[in-house]
Amino acid sequence: MTSIPLIGEAVAVAAEPRLAGAKIGVVTFPGTLDDRDAARAVRLAGATAVPLWHADSELGDVDAVIIPGGFSYGDYLRAGAISRFAPLMSKIIDAANSDAKLPVLGICNGFQILTESHLLPGSMIKNDHLKFICRDQTLRVENANTAWTVDYTDGQEIIVPLKNQDGQYIADEKTLDALEAEGRVVFRYVGFNPNGSRRDIAGISNAAGNVVGLMPHPEHAVEAGFGPESLDGAPRDTDGLGFFTSVLTKIVGGDK
Amino acid sequence: MTTETTKKFNIDTVEHAAKTPDTELPWAELGLKQNEFDEIVKVLGRRPTGAELAMYSVMWSEHCSYKSSKNHLRQFGEKVTEEMKKDMLVGIGENAGVTNLGDGWAVTFKIESHNSPSFVEPYQGAATGIGGIVRDIISMGARPVAVMDPLRFGAIDHPDTARVMHGAVAGIGGYGNCLGLPNIGGEMVFDSVYQGNPLVNALAVGVMRHEDIRLANASGKGNKVVLFGARTGGDGIGGASVLASESFDDTKPSKRPAVQVGDPFAEKVLIECCLELFKGSLVEGIQDLGAAGISCATSELASNGDGGMEVELTSVLLRDPTLTPGEILMSESQERMMAVVTPENIAAFEAVMDKWAVEYSWLGEVTDTGRLIITWEGEIIVDVDPRTVAHDGPVYDRPFARPEWQDSVQANSFTGSVEDAGRPSAPTELAAAVTELVASPNMCSKAWITKQYDRYVGGNTAMAFPDDAGVVRVDEETGLGVALATDANGRYTYLEPYQGAQLALAEAYRNVATSGAVPMAVSDCLNFGSPEDPDVMWQLAEAIRGLSDACMELGIPVTGGNVSLYNQTGTTPIHPSPVVAVLGKLDDVARRTPSGWREDGQAIYLLGTTAAELDGSEWSNLRGHLGGLPPKVDLAAERALGEILINASRDGMVDAAHDLSEGGLAAALVESSLRYGVGARIALEELMERDGVDLFTALFSETQARAIVSVPRSEEVRFKDMCTARGFAHLRIGVVDAAGGKLEINGVDELSLEALREAHEGTLPKYFG
């Protein structure tokens, strides 16, 4: 008989003292929704979350930055198009492109902001079925070598929530071919493409692998009892924690 | 654009009104009755100004004044014991009631209707319904943490139903998702009685520390009154356009939408901005602007305070500069709040506004005159006792009487009726009946709707659709949380309103207990037809009496709610639909009980006994019959069942629990199997023998105070002992079967889970794409 653990049993996160000093910034724009969730994910991974305000002109001494999901400026213009001009964004763009290669993760609206900022290529348009969709989504990790995926393995399948209205990833064929060739397709939808994204692409990285963006929400799958289930009901609620431990591995331990 | 706004209006000042007593006023067009207008004149000692007339007309409307229901609603406050009051921190009358959760935490929740706007313009109607209820929650000082939406539409195959359904669901999603509030449940009912009067109700729940509770009152002479958030526009101005005498200018945009338009981004910013104000203790009193806009906010703040208020109306920031004073007072533009701030806090208040880029304007201050005075460039256009506007509106003892047709409806039982001919009994017929039931419009999967809502945001959703209740964690350290469920059965209430309302409460109570939570408080949204029809008024009076009696018996108080009347097309009212929300508390949300079983070999128990109760049931509804008497109410049994479910959850004696309600045991067995795709083998012979019912009745009867649970083998003895000790009927009816991929019921042809899922989940996509 298989034993199913109690729902919501506390996961003891291995609190490595060397991780606690790692500071990960979480940016809040007007209309950001998942900032507290991203900060919780950072904490559960063992690091310190530092709130960052879009209007700040300094990034401070953070070791990495997460741009969380939401509807910044209501998505009333193209999603992410206004946030891209926030004073803090120019600092993030500079730091991501610098020699230090600041790790940056954009989730959902954060991914849209990264494409608008040209840190990542392509763009997101309205879902092909034209509706908002919220579901537990299976993803395949296509590249376990980026700053945000080193704790996964190539080809590993994970389940994390997906929830968006404008999630259809598009780019011209040349760009898509280049992304594939360079191993910059980091995540692909498996089983069901929820928004019509080209080549089932769920997330991509920049050439250096320090900047990653994806539509699904790993920060909603970091705590037992509060994340997705697999089809047979087995808990898959912490599949997303690897994003946050990966960047810590990168920050404090160098490459795997 | 001219800045000389005042030049365009023929301002009807108080002074002018006193001098011109015989001026004709459009009070009838504004919805006032002759006696009500006479009362206003009596209260003021003169005719009202145009602006005063606008204020009284909206504040004395049914929607704002509860004039037809007030005499009955009193029972919610009267039928309350000391024991029931002990956890109530704020009761009925404020924006929303507040309940103590312990550990310094408090929770506030409320359900409201946005019915007619959602018929006229489904997207905006449903969206602003969410916006309004969320602002009620913020006004209490709480952070909103979840929403829920009970929805009732016309017949699923009527061409207009798709319009309302698509619009309302998209509106709820579009607004709620953008606010960052998880949508954790609700209801969906299709019935032709709602064709021209769909019910779009919205519930919001928020949490706060005790010290953060805020109330809507304006106190402290010299404190400043500020309006902040969105600008005031012409939306939602119902009848104000008849105050045309105010305007010289007929070139202004006259045709404005009567339905308000929502801006969820503005609301999200407003939430964060208000929470920052609360954190810094920067406001003394706060009130959201909803129905009746500035009229309501100023009169309620002043009326609840210790003095008066003086406000300069030209200071209101406008979206449309052509608005007249009356229109500004009545505008229902969304995403606005009014607050009272001490002079020392002005700078800090403004800093928060600037940080969030929220517009604000200082309108005036709190006085000690006991009067609400509104000026237009210094000229007094309103001078009233705010209490007469906000609280002392008319109250009617509407005549009511048991309808003549009630007896014949109740005499028309389903059993033996024409519609009951050919009742399924053979194994193939019963299998087909189960499949038909779970694919039917009211019993089918609601995933088509709920997958358009974000249930994850916030990271505290411990349970959501399709489980019995939505569960949200409040305290991340301890796991303390709340469970919420809403229920109503219009058919039951039509057959017997007193009982029907109690059944709604019983089901919501049962759903909350099934999740493992201890029921604590009630909020209700009473959706009825016209109170001027004595039949409808009787339904309303009986429903309120039934609900308040049942709350007393279950020991949980009503902390707030809303009444929506005139839901009728011509002279045909909707089924009386008291939607009841119950809130419960879980000391640790990790102990919540989901509705589906997972582990092979666990025993399945049915709690409670089954009688032949098919009148008003989903099965009879599927056969086109409505008559007889609804299932019996047994609140003592509901309480006993609730205690068993709560203890079983706390002590880890059950892994799954699902309440039996619409669709009876058949629906519950299918839902618990489909939840995780794990089947079961069921035998009901012993039940049929014990309760004296046939297999069809065992499966489709809607007898109350029942639930099914799955019990780990190791806990079976302990679980049975607990039920025996409490004298509650319990019967092992089967076992979880993880390998088979099917639901096997003795005497019913095998039901594969795949086929059941296809039937259950196929219905809404078939009709709505």
mmCIF file of C-alpha atoms in Angstrom, chain A residues 1-10 28-37 40 43 53-55 70-76 131-136 160-163 165 192 219-220 223-235 237, chain B residues 143 166 173-174 176-181 262-266 268-269 272 355-356 448 450-463 467 472-473 476 588-594 598-602 655 675-678 713 757 768-769:
data_model
loop_
_atom_site.group_PDB
_atom_site.id
_atom_site.type_symbol
_atom_site.label_atom_id
_atom_site.label_comp_id
_atom_site.label_asym_id
_atom_site.label_seq_id
_atom_site.Cartn_x
_atom_site.Cartn_y
_atom_site.Cartn_z
ATOM 1 C CA MET A 1 0.000 0.000 0.000
ATOM 2 C CA THR A 2 1.413 3.374 -0.941
ATOM 3 C CA SER A 3 1.476 5.826 1.859
ATOM 4 C CA ILE A 4 0.442 9.357 1.008
ATOM 5 C CA PRO A 5 1.942 11.985 3.270
ATOM 6 C CA LEU A 6 -0.329 14.279 5.186
ATOM 7 C CA ILE A 7 -1.279 17.270 3.099
ATOM 8 C CA GLY A 8 0.677 20.321 4.064
ATOM 9 C CA GLU A 9 3.242 18.536 6.168
ATOM 10 C CA ALA A 10 5.995 21.024 6.815
ATOM 11 C CA THR A 28 7.220 45.144 -6.980
ATOM 12 C CA PHE A 29 5.571 47.263 -9.673
ATOM 13 C CA PRO A 30 2.116 48.794 -9.306
ATOM 14 C CA GLY A 31 -0.104 45.816 -10.102
ATOM 15 C CA THR A 32 2.440 43.111 -9.254
ATOM 16 C CA LEU A 33 0.592 40.227 -7.596
ATOM 17 C CA ASP A 34 2.981 37.391 -6.852
ATOM 18 C CA ASP A 35 5.733 39.335 -5.099
ATOM 19 C CA ARG A 36 4.950 37.933 -1.664
ATOM 20 C CA ASP A 37 4.818 34.431 -3.133
ATOM 21 C CA ARG A 40 8.249 33.147 0.330
ATOM 22 C CA ARG A 43 12.816 32.087 2.111
ATOM 23 C CA TRP A 53 10.459 48.993 -5.479
ATOM 24 C CA HIS A 54 10.146 49.761 -9.191
ATOM 25 C CA ALA A 55 10.817 53.456 -8.670
ATOM 26 C CA GLY A 70 0.918 39.985 -11.931
ATOM 27 C CA PHE A 71 -0.691 42.656 -14.048
ATOM 28 C CA SER A 72 1.749 45.557 -13.793
ATOM 29 C CA TYR A 73 -0.047 48.729 -14.845
ATOM 30 C CA GLY A 74 -3.083 46.515 -15.410
ATOM 31 C CA ASP A 75 -1.630 45.147 -18.678
ATOM 32 C CA TYR A 76 -3.725 47.914 -20.178
ATOM 33 C CA LYS A 131 -9.375 33.097 -22.270
ATOM 34 C CA PHE A 132 -7.492 33.299 -19.005
ATOM 35 C CA ILE A 133 -6.307 29.827 -18.056
ATOM 36 C CA CYS A 134 -5.254 28.467 -14.658
ATOM 37 C CA ARG A 135 -4.020 24.870 -14.536
ATOM 38 C CA ASP A 136 -1.382 22.555 -13.151
ATOM 39 C CA VAL A 160 3.929 23.903 -11.699
ATOM 40 C CA PRO A 161 0.838 26.136 -11.901
ATOM 41 C CA LEU A 162 0.240 28.185 -15.013
ATOM 42 C CA LYS A 163 -2.128 31.160 -15.017
ATOM 43 C CA GLN A 165 -4.207 35.659 -20.305
ATOM 44 C CA PHE A 192 -0.848 20.160 -23.525
ATOM 45 C CA GLU A 219 6.836 30.123 -6.879
ATOM 46 C CA HIS A 220 3.384 28.543 -6.487
ATOM 47 C CA GLU A 223 5.440 24.355 -0.236
ATOM 48 C CA ALA A 224 3.720 21.075 0.573
ATOM 49 C CA GLY A 225 -0.052 21.422 0.577
ATOM 50 C CA PHE A 226 -0.157 24.657 -1.405
ATOM 51 C CA GLY A 227 0.822 23.568 -4.885
ATOM 52 C CA PRO A 228 -0.274 21.318 -7.736
ATOM 53 C CA GLU A 229 -1.344 17.700 -7.651
ATOM 54 C CA SER A 230 -0.535 15.111 -10.272
ATOM 55 C CA LEU A 231 -3.465 13.483 -12.066
ATOM 56 C CA ASP A 232 -3.647 10.628 -9.563
ATOM 57 C CA GLY A 233 -3.666 13.006 -6.629
ATOM 58 C CA ALA A 234 -0.085 12.428 -5.547
ATOM 59 C CA PRO A 235 1.338 15.703 -4.252
ATOM 60 C CA ASP A 237 3.528 20.641 -4.736
ATOM 61 C CA ARG B 143 -6.209 42.538 3.648
ATOM 62 C CA HIS B 166 -19.381 34.269 -20.924
ATOM 63 C CA GLY B 173 -11.826 36.475 -13.827
ATOM 64 C CA GLY B 174 -10.718 39.696 -15.499
ATOM 65 C CA GLY B 176 -10.404 39.170 -9.632
ATOM 66 C CA ASN B 177 -7.303 37.762 -11.334
ATOM 67 C CA CYS B 178 -5.923 41.254 -11.784
ATOM 68 C CA LEU B 179 -6.461 42.024 -8.083
ATOM 69 C CA GLY B 180 -4.380 39.044 -7.033
ATOM 70 C CA LEU B 181 -7.153 37.372 -5.057
ATOM 71 C CA GLY B 262 -14.371 48.617 -13.405
ATOM 72 C CA ASP B 263 -10.631 49.298 -13.358
ATOM 73 C CA PRO B 264 -9.037 46.389 -11.492
ATOM 74 C CA PHE B 265 -5.566 47.877 -11.659
ATOM 75 C CA ALA B 266 -6.771 50.970 -9.836
ATOM 76 C CA LYS B 268 -5.231 46.643 -6.731
ATOM 77 C CA VAL B 269 -3.217 49.806 -6.150
ATOM 78 C CA GLU B 272 -1.976 48.165 -1.272
ATOM 79 C CA LYS B 355 4.177 56.477 -3.562
ATOM 80 C CA TRP B 356 1.328 54.529 -5.141
ATOM 81 C CA TRP B 448 -14.809 25.365 -17.467
ATOM 82 C CA THR B 450 -12.943 27.796 -12.433
ATOM 83 C CA LYS B 451 -9.989 27.286 -14.749
ATOM 84 C CA GLN B 452 -10.533 30.901 -15.815
ATOM 85 C CA TYR B 453 -9.857 32.001 -12.229
ATOM 86 C CA ASP B 454 -6.491 32.195 -10.484
ATOM 87 C CA ARG B 455 -6.700 29.963 -7.413
ATOM 88 C CA TYR B 456 -3.000 30.038 -6.540
ATOM 89 C CA VAL B 457 -2.100 33.692 -6.081
ATOM 90 C CA GLY B 458 -1.076 34.528 -2.540
ATOM 91 C CA GLY B 459 0.300 31.061 -1.936
ATOM 92 C CA ASN B 460 -2.169 30.374 0.878
ATOM 93 C CA THR B 461 -4.874 28.430 -0.937
ATOM 94 C CA ALA B 462 -5.037 25.098 0.858
ATOM 95 C CA MET B 463 -8.199 23.921 -0.883
ATOM 96 C CA ASP B 467 -13.669 20.375 -2.833
ATOM 97 C CA VAL B 472 -7.154 29.710 2.957
ATOM 98 C CA ARG B 473 -4.251 29.872 5.382
ATOM 99 C CA GLU B 476 2.027 30.984 7.964
ATOM 100 C CA ASP B 588 -4.058 24.100 11.100
ATOM 101 C CA VAL B 589 -5.018 24.005 7.440
ATOM 102 C CA ALA B 590 -2.721 21.004 6.991
ATOM 103 C CA ARG B 591 -5.552 19.009 8.613
ATOM 104 C CA ARG B 592 -8.138 19.933 6.002
ATOM 105 C CA THR B 593 -10.051 17.080 4.420
ATOM 106 C CA PRO B 594 -10.314 16.894 0.619
ATOM 107 C CA ARG B 598 -6.833 8.211 -2.944
ATOM 108 C CA GLU B 599 -5.577 5.249 -0.984
ATOM 109 C CA ASP B 600 -6.473 1.750 -2.079
ATOM 110 C CA GLY B 601 -8.313 -0.365 0.468
ATOM 111 C CA GLN B 602 -9.620 2.423 2.676
ATOM 112 C CA ASP B 655 -8.567 10.939 4.515
ATOM 113 C CA ARG B 675 -11.536 14.022 -7.690
ATOM 114 C CA TYR B 676 -8.289 12.038 -7.966
ATOM 115 C CA GLY B 677 -9.365 9.452 -10.532
ATOM 116 C CA VAL B 678 -9.541 6.686 -7.931
ATOM 117 C CA ARG B 713 -7.819 0.714 7.931
ATOM 118 C CA ARG B 757 -15.303 11.984 -16.457
ATOM 119 C CA PHE B 768 -20.031 27.318 -24.086
ATOM 120 C CA GLY B 769 -17.044 26.223 -26.187
#
